[in-house]
Each structure stands twice: as structure tokens, then as C-alpha cells.
Tab-separated table of C-alpha atoms and ligand atoms in Angstrom:
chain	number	residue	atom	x	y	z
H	1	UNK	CA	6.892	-16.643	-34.845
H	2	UNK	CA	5.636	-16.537	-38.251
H	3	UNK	CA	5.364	-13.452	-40.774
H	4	UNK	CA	2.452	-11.850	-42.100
H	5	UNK	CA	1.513	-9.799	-45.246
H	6	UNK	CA	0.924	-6.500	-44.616
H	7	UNK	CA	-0.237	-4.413	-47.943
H	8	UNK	CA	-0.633	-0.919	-48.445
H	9	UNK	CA	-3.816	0.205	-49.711
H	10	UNK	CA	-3.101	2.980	-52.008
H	11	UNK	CA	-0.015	2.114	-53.251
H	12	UNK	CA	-0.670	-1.713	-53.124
H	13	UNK	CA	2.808	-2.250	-52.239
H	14	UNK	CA	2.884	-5.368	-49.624
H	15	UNK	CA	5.526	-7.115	-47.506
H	16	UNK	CA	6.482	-9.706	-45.055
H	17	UNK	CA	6.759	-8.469	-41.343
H	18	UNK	CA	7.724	-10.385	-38.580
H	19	UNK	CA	5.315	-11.108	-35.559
H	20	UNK	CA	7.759	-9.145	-33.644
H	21	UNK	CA	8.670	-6.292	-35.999
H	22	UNK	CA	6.930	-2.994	-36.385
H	23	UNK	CA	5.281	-2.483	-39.672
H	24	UNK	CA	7.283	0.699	-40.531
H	25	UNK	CA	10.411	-1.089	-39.909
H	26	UNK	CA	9.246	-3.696	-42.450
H	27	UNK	CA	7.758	-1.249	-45.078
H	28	UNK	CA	11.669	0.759	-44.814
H	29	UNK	CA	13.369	-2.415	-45.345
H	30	UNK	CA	11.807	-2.428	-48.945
H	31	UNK	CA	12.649	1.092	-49.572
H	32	UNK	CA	8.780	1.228	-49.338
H	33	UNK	CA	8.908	5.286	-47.697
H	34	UNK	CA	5.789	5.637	-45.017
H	35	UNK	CA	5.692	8.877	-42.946
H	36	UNK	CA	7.465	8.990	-39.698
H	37	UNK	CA	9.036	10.822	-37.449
H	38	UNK	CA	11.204	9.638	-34.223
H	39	UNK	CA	10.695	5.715	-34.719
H	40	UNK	CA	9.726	5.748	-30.569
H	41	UNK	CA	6.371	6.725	-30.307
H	42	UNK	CA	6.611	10.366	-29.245
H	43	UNK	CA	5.049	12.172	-32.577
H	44	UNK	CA	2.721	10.293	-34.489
H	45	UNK	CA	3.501	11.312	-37.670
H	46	UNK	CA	3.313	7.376	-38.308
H	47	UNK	CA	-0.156	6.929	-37.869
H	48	UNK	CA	-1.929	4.503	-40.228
H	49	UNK	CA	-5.456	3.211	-40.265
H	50	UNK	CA	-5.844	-1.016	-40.234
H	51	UNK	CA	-8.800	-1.261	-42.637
H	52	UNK	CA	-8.355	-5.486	-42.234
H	53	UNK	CA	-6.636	-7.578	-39.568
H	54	UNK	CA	-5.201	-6.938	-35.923
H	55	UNK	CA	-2.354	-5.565	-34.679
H	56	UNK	CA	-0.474	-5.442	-31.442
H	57	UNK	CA	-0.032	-1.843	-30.415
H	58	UNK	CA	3.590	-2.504	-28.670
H	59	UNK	CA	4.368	0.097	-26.501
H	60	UNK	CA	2.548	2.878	-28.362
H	61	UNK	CA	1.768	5.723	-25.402
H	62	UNK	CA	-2.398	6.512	-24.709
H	63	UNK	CA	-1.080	10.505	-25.693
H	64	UNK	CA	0.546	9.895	-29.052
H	65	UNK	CA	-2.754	6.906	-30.018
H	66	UNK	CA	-5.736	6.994	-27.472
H	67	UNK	CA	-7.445	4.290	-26.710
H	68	UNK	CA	-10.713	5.837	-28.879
H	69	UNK	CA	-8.088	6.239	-32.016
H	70	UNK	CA	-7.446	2.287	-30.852
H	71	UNK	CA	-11.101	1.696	-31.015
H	72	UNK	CA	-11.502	3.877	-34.570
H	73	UNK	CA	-8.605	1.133	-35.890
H	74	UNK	CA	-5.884	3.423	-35.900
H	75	UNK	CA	-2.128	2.272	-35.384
H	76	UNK	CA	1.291	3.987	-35.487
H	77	UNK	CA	3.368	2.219	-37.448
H	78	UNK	CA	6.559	2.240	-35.764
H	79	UNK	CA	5.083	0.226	-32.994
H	80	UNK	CA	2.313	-1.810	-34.480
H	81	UNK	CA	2.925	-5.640	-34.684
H	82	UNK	CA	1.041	-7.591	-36.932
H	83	UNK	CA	-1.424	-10.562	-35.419
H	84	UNK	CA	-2.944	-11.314	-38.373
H	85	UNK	CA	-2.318	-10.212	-42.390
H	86	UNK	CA	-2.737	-6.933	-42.609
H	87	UNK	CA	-4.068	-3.858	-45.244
H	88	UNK	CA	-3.226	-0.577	-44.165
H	89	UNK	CA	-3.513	2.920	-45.193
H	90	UNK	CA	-0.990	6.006	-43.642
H	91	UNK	CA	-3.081	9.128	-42.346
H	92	UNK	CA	-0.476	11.463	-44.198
H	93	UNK	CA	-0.080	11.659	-47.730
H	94	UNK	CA	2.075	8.896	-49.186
H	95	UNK	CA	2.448	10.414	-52.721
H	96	UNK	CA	5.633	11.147	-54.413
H	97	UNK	CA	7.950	13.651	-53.601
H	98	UNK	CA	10.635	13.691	-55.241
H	99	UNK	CA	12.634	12.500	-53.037
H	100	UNK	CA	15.435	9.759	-53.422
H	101	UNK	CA	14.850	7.232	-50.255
H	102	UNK	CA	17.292	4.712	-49.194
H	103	UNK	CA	15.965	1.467	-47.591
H	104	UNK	CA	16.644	1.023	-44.243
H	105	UNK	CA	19.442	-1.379	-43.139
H	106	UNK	CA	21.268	-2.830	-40.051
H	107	UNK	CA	24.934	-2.195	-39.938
H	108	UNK	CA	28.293	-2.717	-37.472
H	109	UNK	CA	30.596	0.398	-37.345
H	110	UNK	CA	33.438	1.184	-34.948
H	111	UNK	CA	34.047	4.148	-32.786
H	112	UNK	CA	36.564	6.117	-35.144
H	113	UNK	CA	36.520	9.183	-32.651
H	114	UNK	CA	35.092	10.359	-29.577
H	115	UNK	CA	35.257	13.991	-28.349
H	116	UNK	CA	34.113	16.196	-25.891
H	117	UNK	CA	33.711	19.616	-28.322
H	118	UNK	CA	31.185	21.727	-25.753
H	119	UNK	CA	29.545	21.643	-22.670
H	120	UNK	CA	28.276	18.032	-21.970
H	121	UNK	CA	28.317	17.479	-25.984
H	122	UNK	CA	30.525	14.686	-28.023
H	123	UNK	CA	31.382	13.850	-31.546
H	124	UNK	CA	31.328	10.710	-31.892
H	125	UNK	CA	32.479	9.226	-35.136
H	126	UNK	CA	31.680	5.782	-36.629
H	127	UNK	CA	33.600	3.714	-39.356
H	128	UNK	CA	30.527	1.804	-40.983
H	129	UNK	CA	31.579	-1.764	-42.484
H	130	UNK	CA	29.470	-1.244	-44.625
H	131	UNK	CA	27.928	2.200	-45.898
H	132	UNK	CA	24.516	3.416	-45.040
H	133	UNK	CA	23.313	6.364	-47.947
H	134	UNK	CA	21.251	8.643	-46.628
H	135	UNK	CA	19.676	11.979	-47.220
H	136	UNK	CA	20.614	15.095	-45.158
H	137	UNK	CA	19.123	15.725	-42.616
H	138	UNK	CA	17.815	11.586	-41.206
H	139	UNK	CA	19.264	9.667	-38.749
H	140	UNK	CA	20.609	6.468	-37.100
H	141	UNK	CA	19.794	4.303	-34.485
H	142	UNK	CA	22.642	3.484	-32.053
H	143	UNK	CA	21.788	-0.104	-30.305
H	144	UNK	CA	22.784	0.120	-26.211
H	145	UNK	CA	25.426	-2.439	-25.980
H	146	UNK	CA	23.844	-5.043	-23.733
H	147	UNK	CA	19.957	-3.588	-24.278
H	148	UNK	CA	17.732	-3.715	-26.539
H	149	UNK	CA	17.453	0.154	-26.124
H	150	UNK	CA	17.460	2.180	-29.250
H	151	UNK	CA	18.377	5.480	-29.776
H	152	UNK	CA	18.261	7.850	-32.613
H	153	UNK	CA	20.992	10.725	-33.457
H	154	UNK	CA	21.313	12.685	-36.447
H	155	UNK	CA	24.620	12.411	-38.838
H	156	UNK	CA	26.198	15.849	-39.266
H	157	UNK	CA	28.376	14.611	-42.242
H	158	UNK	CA	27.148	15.207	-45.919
H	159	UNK	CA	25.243	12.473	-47.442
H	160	UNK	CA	29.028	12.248	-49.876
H	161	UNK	CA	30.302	10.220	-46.942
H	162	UNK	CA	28.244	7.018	-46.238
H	163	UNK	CA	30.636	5.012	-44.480
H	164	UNK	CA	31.547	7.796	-42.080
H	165	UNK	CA	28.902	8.777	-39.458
H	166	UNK	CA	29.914	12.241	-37.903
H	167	UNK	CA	27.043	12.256	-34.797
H	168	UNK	CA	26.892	15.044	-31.867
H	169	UNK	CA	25.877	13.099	-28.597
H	170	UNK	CA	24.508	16.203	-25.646
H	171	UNK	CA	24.666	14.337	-22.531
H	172	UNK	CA	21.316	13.428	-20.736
H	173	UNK	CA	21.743	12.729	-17.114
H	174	UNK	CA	20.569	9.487	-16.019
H	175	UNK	CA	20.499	8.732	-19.648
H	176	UNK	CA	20.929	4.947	-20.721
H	177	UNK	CA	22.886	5.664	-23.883
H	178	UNK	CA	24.723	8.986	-23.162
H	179	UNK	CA	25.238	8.682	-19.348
H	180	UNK	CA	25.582	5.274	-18.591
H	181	UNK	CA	27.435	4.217	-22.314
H	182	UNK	CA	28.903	7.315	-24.706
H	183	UNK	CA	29.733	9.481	-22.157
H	184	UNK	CA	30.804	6.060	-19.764
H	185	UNK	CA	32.574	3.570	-20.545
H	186	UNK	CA	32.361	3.869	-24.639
H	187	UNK	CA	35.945	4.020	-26.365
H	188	UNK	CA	37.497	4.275	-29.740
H	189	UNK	CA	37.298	0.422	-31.548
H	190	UNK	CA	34.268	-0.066	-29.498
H	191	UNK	CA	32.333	-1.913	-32.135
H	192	UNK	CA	28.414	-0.541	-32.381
H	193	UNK	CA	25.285	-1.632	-33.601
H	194	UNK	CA	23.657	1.199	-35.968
H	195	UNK	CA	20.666	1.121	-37.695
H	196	UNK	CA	19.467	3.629	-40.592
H	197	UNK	CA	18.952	5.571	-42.066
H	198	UNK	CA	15.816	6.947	-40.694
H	199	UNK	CA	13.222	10.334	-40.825
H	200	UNK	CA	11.902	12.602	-43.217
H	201	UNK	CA	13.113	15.822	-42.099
H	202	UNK	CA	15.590	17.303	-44.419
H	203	UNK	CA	16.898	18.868	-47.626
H	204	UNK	CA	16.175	16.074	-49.849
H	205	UNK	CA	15.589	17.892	-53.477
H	206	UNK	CA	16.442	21.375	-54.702
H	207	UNK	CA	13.882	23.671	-53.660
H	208	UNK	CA	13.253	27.620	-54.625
H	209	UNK	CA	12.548	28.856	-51.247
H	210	UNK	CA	15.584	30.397	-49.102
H	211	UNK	CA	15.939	28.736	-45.612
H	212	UNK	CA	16.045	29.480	-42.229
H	213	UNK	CA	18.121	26.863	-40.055
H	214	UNK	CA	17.260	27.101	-36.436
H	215	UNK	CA	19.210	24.754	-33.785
H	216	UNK	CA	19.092	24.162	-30.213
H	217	UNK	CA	22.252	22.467	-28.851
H	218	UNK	CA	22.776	19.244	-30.650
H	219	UNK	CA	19.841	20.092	-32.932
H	220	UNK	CA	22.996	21.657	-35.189
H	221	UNK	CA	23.602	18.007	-36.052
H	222	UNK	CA	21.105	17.502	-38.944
H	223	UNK	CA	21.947	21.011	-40.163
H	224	UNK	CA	25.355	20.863	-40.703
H	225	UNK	CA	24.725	17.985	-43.205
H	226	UNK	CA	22.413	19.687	-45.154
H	227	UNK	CA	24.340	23.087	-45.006
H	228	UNK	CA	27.431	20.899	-46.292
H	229	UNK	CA	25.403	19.350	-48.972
H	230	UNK	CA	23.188	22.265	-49.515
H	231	UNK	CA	26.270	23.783	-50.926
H	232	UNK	CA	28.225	21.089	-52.207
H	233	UNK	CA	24.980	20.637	-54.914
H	234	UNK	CA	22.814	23.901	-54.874
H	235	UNK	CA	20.121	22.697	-53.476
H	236	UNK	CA	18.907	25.781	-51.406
H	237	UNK	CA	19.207	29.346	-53.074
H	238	UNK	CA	20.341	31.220	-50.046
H	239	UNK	CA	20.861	29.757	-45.613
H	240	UNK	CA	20.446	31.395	-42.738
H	241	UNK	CA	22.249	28.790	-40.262
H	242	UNK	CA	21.193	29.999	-35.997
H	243	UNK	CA	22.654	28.373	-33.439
H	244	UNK	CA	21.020	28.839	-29.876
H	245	UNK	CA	23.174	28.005	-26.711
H	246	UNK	CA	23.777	29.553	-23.628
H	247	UNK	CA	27.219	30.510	-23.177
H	248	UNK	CA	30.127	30.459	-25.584
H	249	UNK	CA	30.745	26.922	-24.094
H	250	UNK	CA	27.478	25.059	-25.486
H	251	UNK	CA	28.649	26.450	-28.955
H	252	UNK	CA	30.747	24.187	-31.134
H	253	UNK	CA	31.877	23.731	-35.273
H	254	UNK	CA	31.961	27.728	-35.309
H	255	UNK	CA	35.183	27.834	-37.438
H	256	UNK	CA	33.748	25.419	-39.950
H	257	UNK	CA	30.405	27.459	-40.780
H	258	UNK	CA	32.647	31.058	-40.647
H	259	UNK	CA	34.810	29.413	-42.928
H	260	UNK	CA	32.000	27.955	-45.708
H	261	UNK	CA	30.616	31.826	-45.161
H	262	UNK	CA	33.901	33.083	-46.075
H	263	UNK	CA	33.468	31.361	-49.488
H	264	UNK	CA	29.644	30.997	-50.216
H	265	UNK	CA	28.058	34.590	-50.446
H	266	UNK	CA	24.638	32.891	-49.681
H	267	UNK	CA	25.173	31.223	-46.422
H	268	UNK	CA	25.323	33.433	-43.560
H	269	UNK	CA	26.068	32.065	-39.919
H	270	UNK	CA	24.244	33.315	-36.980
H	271	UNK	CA	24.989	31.401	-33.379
H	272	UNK	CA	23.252	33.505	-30.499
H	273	UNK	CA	23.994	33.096	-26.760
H	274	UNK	CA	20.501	33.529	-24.328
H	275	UNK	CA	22.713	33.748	-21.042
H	276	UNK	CA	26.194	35.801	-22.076
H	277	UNK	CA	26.724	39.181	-23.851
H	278	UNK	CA	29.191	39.002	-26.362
H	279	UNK	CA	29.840	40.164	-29.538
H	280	UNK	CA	27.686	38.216	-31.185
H	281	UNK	CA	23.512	37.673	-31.119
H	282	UNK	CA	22.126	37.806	-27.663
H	283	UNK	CA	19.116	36.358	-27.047
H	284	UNK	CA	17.357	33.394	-27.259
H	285	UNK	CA	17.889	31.752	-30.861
H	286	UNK	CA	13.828	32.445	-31.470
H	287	UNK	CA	14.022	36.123	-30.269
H	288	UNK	CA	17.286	36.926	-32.690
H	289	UNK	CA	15.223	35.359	-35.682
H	290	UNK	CA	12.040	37.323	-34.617
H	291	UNK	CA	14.512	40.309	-34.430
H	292	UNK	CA	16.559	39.668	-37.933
H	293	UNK	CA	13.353	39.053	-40.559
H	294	UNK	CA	10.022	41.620	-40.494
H	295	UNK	CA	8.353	38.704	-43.308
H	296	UNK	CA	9.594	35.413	-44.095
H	297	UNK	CA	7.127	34.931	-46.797
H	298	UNK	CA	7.835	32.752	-49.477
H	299	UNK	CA	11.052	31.361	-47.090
H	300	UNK	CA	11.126	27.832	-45.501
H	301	UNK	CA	12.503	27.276	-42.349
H	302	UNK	CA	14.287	23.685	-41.081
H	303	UNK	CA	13.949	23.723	-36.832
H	304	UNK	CA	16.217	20.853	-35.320
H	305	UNK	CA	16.422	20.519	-31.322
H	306	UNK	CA	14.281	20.415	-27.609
H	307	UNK	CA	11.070	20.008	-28.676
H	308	UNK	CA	10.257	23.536	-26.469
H	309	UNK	CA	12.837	25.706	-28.700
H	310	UNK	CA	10.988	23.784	-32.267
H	311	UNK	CA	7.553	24.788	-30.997
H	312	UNK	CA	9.121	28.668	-30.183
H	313	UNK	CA	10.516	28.924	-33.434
H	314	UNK	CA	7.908	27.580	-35.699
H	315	UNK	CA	5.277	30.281	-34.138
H	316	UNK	CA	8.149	32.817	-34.232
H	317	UNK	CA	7.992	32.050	-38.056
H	318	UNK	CA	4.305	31.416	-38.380
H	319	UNK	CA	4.213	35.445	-37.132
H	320	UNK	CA	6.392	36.135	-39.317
H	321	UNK	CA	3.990	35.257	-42.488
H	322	UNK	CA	5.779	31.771	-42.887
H	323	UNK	CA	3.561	29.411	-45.035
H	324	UNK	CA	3.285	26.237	-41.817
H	325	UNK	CA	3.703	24.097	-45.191
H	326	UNK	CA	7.442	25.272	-45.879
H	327	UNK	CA	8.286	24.915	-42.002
H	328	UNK	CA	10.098	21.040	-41.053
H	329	UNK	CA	10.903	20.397	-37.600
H	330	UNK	CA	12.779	17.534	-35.917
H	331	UNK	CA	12.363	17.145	-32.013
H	332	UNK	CA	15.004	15.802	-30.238
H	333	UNK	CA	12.533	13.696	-28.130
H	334	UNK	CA	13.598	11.064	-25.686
H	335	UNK	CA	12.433	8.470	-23.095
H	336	UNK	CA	10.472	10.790	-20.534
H	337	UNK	CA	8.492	12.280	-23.152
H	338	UNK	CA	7.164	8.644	-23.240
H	339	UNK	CA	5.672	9.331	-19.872
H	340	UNK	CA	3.199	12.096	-20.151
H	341	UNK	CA	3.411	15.431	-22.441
H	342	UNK	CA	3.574	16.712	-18.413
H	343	UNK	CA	5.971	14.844	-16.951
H	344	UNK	CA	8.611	15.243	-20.332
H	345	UNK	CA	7.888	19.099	-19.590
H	346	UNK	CA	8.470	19.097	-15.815
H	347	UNK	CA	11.619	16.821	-16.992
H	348	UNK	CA	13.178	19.418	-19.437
H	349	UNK	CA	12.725	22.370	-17.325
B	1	LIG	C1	14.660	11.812	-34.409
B	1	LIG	C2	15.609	12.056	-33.254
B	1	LIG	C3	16.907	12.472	-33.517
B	1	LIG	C4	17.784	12.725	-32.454
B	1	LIG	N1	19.050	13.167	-32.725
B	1	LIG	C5	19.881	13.483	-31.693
B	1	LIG	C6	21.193	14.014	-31.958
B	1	LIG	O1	21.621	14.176	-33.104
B	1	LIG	N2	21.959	14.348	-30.884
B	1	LIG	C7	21.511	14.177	-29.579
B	1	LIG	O2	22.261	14.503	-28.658
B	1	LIG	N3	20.288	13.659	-29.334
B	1	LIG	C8	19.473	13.298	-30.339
B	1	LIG	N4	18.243	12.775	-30.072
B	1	LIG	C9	17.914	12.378	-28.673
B	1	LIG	C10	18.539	10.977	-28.422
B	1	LIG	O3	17.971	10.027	-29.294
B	1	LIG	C11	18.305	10.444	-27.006
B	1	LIG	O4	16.950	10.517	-26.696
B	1	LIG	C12	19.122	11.210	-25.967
B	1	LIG	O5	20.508	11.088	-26.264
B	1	LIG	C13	18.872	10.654	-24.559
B	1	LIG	O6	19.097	9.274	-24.567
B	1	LIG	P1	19.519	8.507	-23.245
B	1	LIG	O7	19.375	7.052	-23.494
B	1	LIG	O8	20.830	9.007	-22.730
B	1	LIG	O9	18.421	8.985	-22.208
B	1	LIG	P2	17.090	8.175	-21.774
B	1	LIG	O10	17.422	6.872	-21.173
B	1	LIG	O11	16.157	8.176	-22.929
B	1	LIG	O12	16.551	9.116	-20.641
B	1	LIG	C14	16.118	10.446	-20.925
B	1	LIG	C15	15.652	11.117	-19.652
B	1	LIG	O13	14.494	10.449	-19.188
B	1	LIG	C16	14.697	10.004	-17.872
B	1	LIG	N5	13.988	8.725	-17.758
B	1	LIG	C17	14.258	7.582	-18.432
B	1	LIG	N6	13.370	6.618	-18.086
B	1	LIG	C18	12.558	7.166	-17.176
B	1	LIG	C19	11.443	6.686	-16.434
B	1	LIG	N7	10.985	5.449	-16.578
B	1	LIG	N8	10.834	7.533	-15.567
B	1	LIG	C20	11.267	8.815	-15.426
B	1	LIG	N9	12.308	9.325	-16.111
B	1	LIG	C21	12.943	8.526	-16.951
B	1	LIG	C22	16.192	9.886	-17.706
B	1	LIG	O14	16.607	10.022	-16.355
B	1	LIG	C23	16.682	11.033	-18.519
B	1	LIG	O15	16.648	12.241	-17.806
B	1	LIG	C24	17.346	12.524	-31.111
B	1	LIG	C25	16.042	12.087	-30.862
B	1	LIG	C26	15.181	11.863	-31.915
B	1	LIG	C27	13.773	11.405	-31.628
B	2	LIG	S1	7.412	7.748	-35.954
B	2	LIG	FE1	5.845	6.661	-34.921
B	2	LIG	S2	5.257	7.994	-33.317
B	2	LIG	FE2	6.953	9.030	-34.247
């Protein structure tokens, strides 16, 4: 099927994108950065108005663009196909900041390593052929062998290593990439599909403000990458790095953040259990926070994990006199919250 031109209003910048390809994919491609979020349809932070020409709305759910937003001419770019030439604007603000982007590319890598390192949870490690740069904090897309299923994880390794992907994989029962491939039949020299790099959320600049890291599980993925290149380059004056699990066994990487405390006087490492006394925090990760600061005024805070535990901890902060400008959160979304917002709740508890 042929391409079409879609153009940007504001910036003017214009590409070709296939009759079958979503226009963010296209705009990424060019190194042309529009606001998104997950890539699957789940946040909207993609939204764009069409001002001329049609699109096809793919499989964009009725909660994330209703059918009046439809009606008003609204699209999300990570699922609208082009019918017809297109000029667009994004709803968010497109200016420039500061950031260094990297276009988006498709890449084969091989399974390097593949570990079970807590409860239901894997690193898996992937030898790129060729590299993918990246800023901390984004993430791939691993291709289903066999599908045409997508899924995103976040690298954990510094954006100093681009053709090494460190990813942590938590196991999703019923799951068509971790139950039914990575934690299946995947093995190392398995060769994988990965696309990237992809997202906004991240350490991608210096910045004045101290940080709070919250994670939830696997949500300690995206953090460890920009604690490790936090550091490596001074880009944050002083971390707070929490790490919510249950027990002892859904914690993992402990000896690697006790050891960077050891030599940076600024990062201090904080994993809390909600469902085992010990030692450490107790609690649930939101309640320790809520617990540890009376203000977080003039902090930021990065929030990476279930979308329940990012919504807990942004309030937590908001209480605590958080600017909601300095707070980024990454939701570790998947296929049911394509359903309903409902039936993705009923799902995760
Ligand atoms: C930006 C982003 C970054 C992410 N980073 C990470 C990461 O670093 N680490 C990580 O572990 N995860 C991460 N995730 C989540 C990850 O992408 C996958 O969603 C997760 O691994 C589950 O994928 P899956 O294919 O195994 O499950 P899916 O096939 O998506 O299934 C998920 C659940 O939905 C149910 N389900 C599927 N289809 C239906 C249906 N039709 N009706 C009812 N129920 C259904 C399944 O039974 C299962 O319980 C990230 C997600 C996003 C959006
Ligand atoms: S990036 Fe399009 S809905 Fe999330």
C-alpha cells in the first residue's frame, strides 16, 4: 500500500508513513520526538489533533480516545494509520527540551543470559548486532517469536552500553511473551526481534532538583539505568532509590545499589517489604516514602511500576508539597488494561 505525507504543524517537520504504520512510529524513525508513552494504547499521552486528512484509528481503545474525541478529529499517534496525507498537531507541548533523542530503529540481538533473580522475575540479557543508544530510563520492544505481538520492557543497563540490553522480565500468567515465550521455551542464542528505543520517561539532562526513585517489582528496571548513569555523569544532585516488594524474595540487585551507596555519599538505597518484618523498611513502598520526607518541595520524583503503586505514590508526593510538574511516572501497563480501566483493575487485584 502506498505512503503518505504526514506534516507536523508547528514544527513543519513532515514524513513518509506507510498505510500500515502508525504515525508515531514514522515521526521516531526521523528522530522527529512526539510525546508518548507505552506505544499500545493504554495512556494517551500520544494524542494529536488531524487538522487535514483521515486516519484509521487501528486498535485505539473507546477509554484512552472516545468516539466524541474521534468526532472532535483527535488521534493517538501510536495507533493512527494514515488514509489520506496528513497535517497534524500533538496535544502536549512539542517544544525543546533539552533532551538528546535517538531515532527509533529495528534491530536482531541474541539471548546473552537468562535468569531467574526473584520471585517470578528474569534478567534477560540481549547481545544487539547492532547498538541501539538510548536515554535512561526508555525502552524496547521485544517482537513474540511467531506473532506480531509487541511488548515493551525497560533496559536496566546505563545508556554507556548500547549493544548490551540488561531487561527484568516479572512473569504474567497467561502472558503471551513472559508465560508462553521468556519464561517457556526462550533460551540463550535464541535470536530476538527488538525494537527501540522508545518513551519519554527518564533522566535525560542534568537537572537541580534531588530525586525520589519509587519502584514496584520490575518497575526497578528503568531506575537502575538512570541511577547508574545518574552517577556515572552527575546528572541528579542527590537519589533516593525505594524498592517495594513483598517479601525478601521479590527483591533483587540489592548488593549492587548497597555497593554504589558505599561509594556515592548522595545515593541512598531504600527497598521496603509490605508483607515481612525485617530489618529493613516495612510497609508498603508509598507508606515508607510518606513516612521518610515531611516536604518534598523543590524535589522531583521518577515512579516506575503497576500502574496502582504509580498512582499511590504520585499523591503520596503531591501531599507531600511535590510540584505534579517535577513528578514522571512510567506504568507498567499490559494487554488487559486494553479491555476496560475495570476489567485491568479486577485483573491486577
Ligand atoms: C512502557 C512499558 C514498559 C514496560 N517495562 C517492563 C519491564 O521493564 N519489565 C516488565 O516485567 N514488564 C514491563 N512492562 C510490561 C510488559 O510490556 C508486558 O505487558 C508484560 O510483560 C506482560 O506481557 P505478556 O505478553 O506476558 O502478557 P499479556 O499477553 O499482555 O497478558 C497480560 C494479562 O492480560 C490477560 N489477557 C490477555 N489478553 C486478554 C484478553 N483478551 N482478555 C482477558 N485477559 C487477557 C493475560 O491472561 C494476562 O493476565 C512494560 C510495559 C510498558 C507499557
Ligand atoms: S503512547 Fe499512544 S496511548 Fe500511550
Amino acid at each position: 500500500m502506498a505512503a503518505h505525507s504526514v506534516r507536523l504543524k508547528t514544527l513543519g517537520a513532515e514524513t513518509l508513513c506507510g498505510a500500515d504504520q502508525p504515525v508515531l512510529d514514522a515521526f521516531l524513525r526521523e528522530n522527529v520526538w512526539l510525546p508518548h508513552g507505552c506505544a499500545q494504547g493504554t495512556c494517551g499521552s500520544c494524542k494529536l489533533r488531524v487538522i487535514e486528512g483521515e486516519v484509521d484509528h487501528g486498535a485505539a481503545p473507546e477509554f484512552t480516545l472516545t468516539t466524541d474525541e474521534r468526532a472532535e478529529g483527535l488521534a493517538l499517534a501510536c495507533q493512527a494509520r494514515p488514509r489520506s496525507d496528513l497535517l497534524v498537531e500533538p496535544l502536549a507541548d512539542i517544544a525543546d527540551d533539552g533532551v538528546v533523542r535517538h531515532p527509533l530503529r529495528d534491530v536482531v540481538g541474541t539471548v546473552a543470559e537468562l535468569t531467574d533473580i526473584a520471585r517470578g522475575t528474569r534478567r534477560l540479557v540481549i547481545d544487539l548486532d547492532e547498538p541501539i543508544p538510548f536515554t535512561a530510563g526508555q525502552y524496547v520492544e521485544l517482537t513474540v517469536p511467531g506473532t506480531e505481538l509487541r511488548r515493551q520492557y525497560s533496559m536496566a543497563n546505563p545508556p554507556s552500553e548500547t549493544s548490551r540490553l540488561e531487561l527484568h522480565v516479572r512473569h504474567t500468567p497467561g502472558g503471551a511473551a513472559t508465560d508462553g515465550w521468556i519464561f517457556a521455551g526462550m533460551a540463550v542464542g535464541d535470536r530476538v526481534d527488538v525494537r527501540g528505543p522508545l518513551g519519554v520517561f527518564g533522566v535525560g539532562r542534568p537537572q537541580d532538583e534531588p530525586a525520589i526513585l519509587i519502584a514496584g517489582g520490575t518497575g526497578l528496571a528503568p531506575m537502575k539505568s538512570i541511577v547508574l548513569a545518574a552517577l556515572a555523569e552527575g546528572l541528579v544532585p542527590e537519589i533516593w532509590l525505594y524498592h517495594g516488594g513483598r517479601t525478601e524474595a521479590d527483591l533483587y540487585d540489592g548488593d549492587v545499589f548497597r555497593e554504589l551507596e558505599g561509594r556515592h555519599p548522595d545515593f541512598h538505597y531504600r527497598p521496603c517489604l509490605s508483607e515481612q518484618e525485617w530489618d529493613g523498611a516495612s510497609g508498603l513502598v508509598t507508606d515508607v516514602v510518606l513516612a521518610d520526607f515531611t516536604s518534598c518541595k523543590g524535589m522531583s520524583a521518577y515512579l516506575c511500576g503497576p500502574p496502582a503503586m504509580v498512582e499511590a505514590g504520585a499523591k503520596v508526593l503531591k501531599r507531600r508539597r511535590m510540584a505534579p510538574r517535577l513528578i514522571f511516572k512510567e506504568e507498567f501497563t499490559d494487554t488487559s488494561d486494553l479491555l476496560s480501566p475495570s476489567t485491568a483493575e479486577e485483573e491486577r487485584t
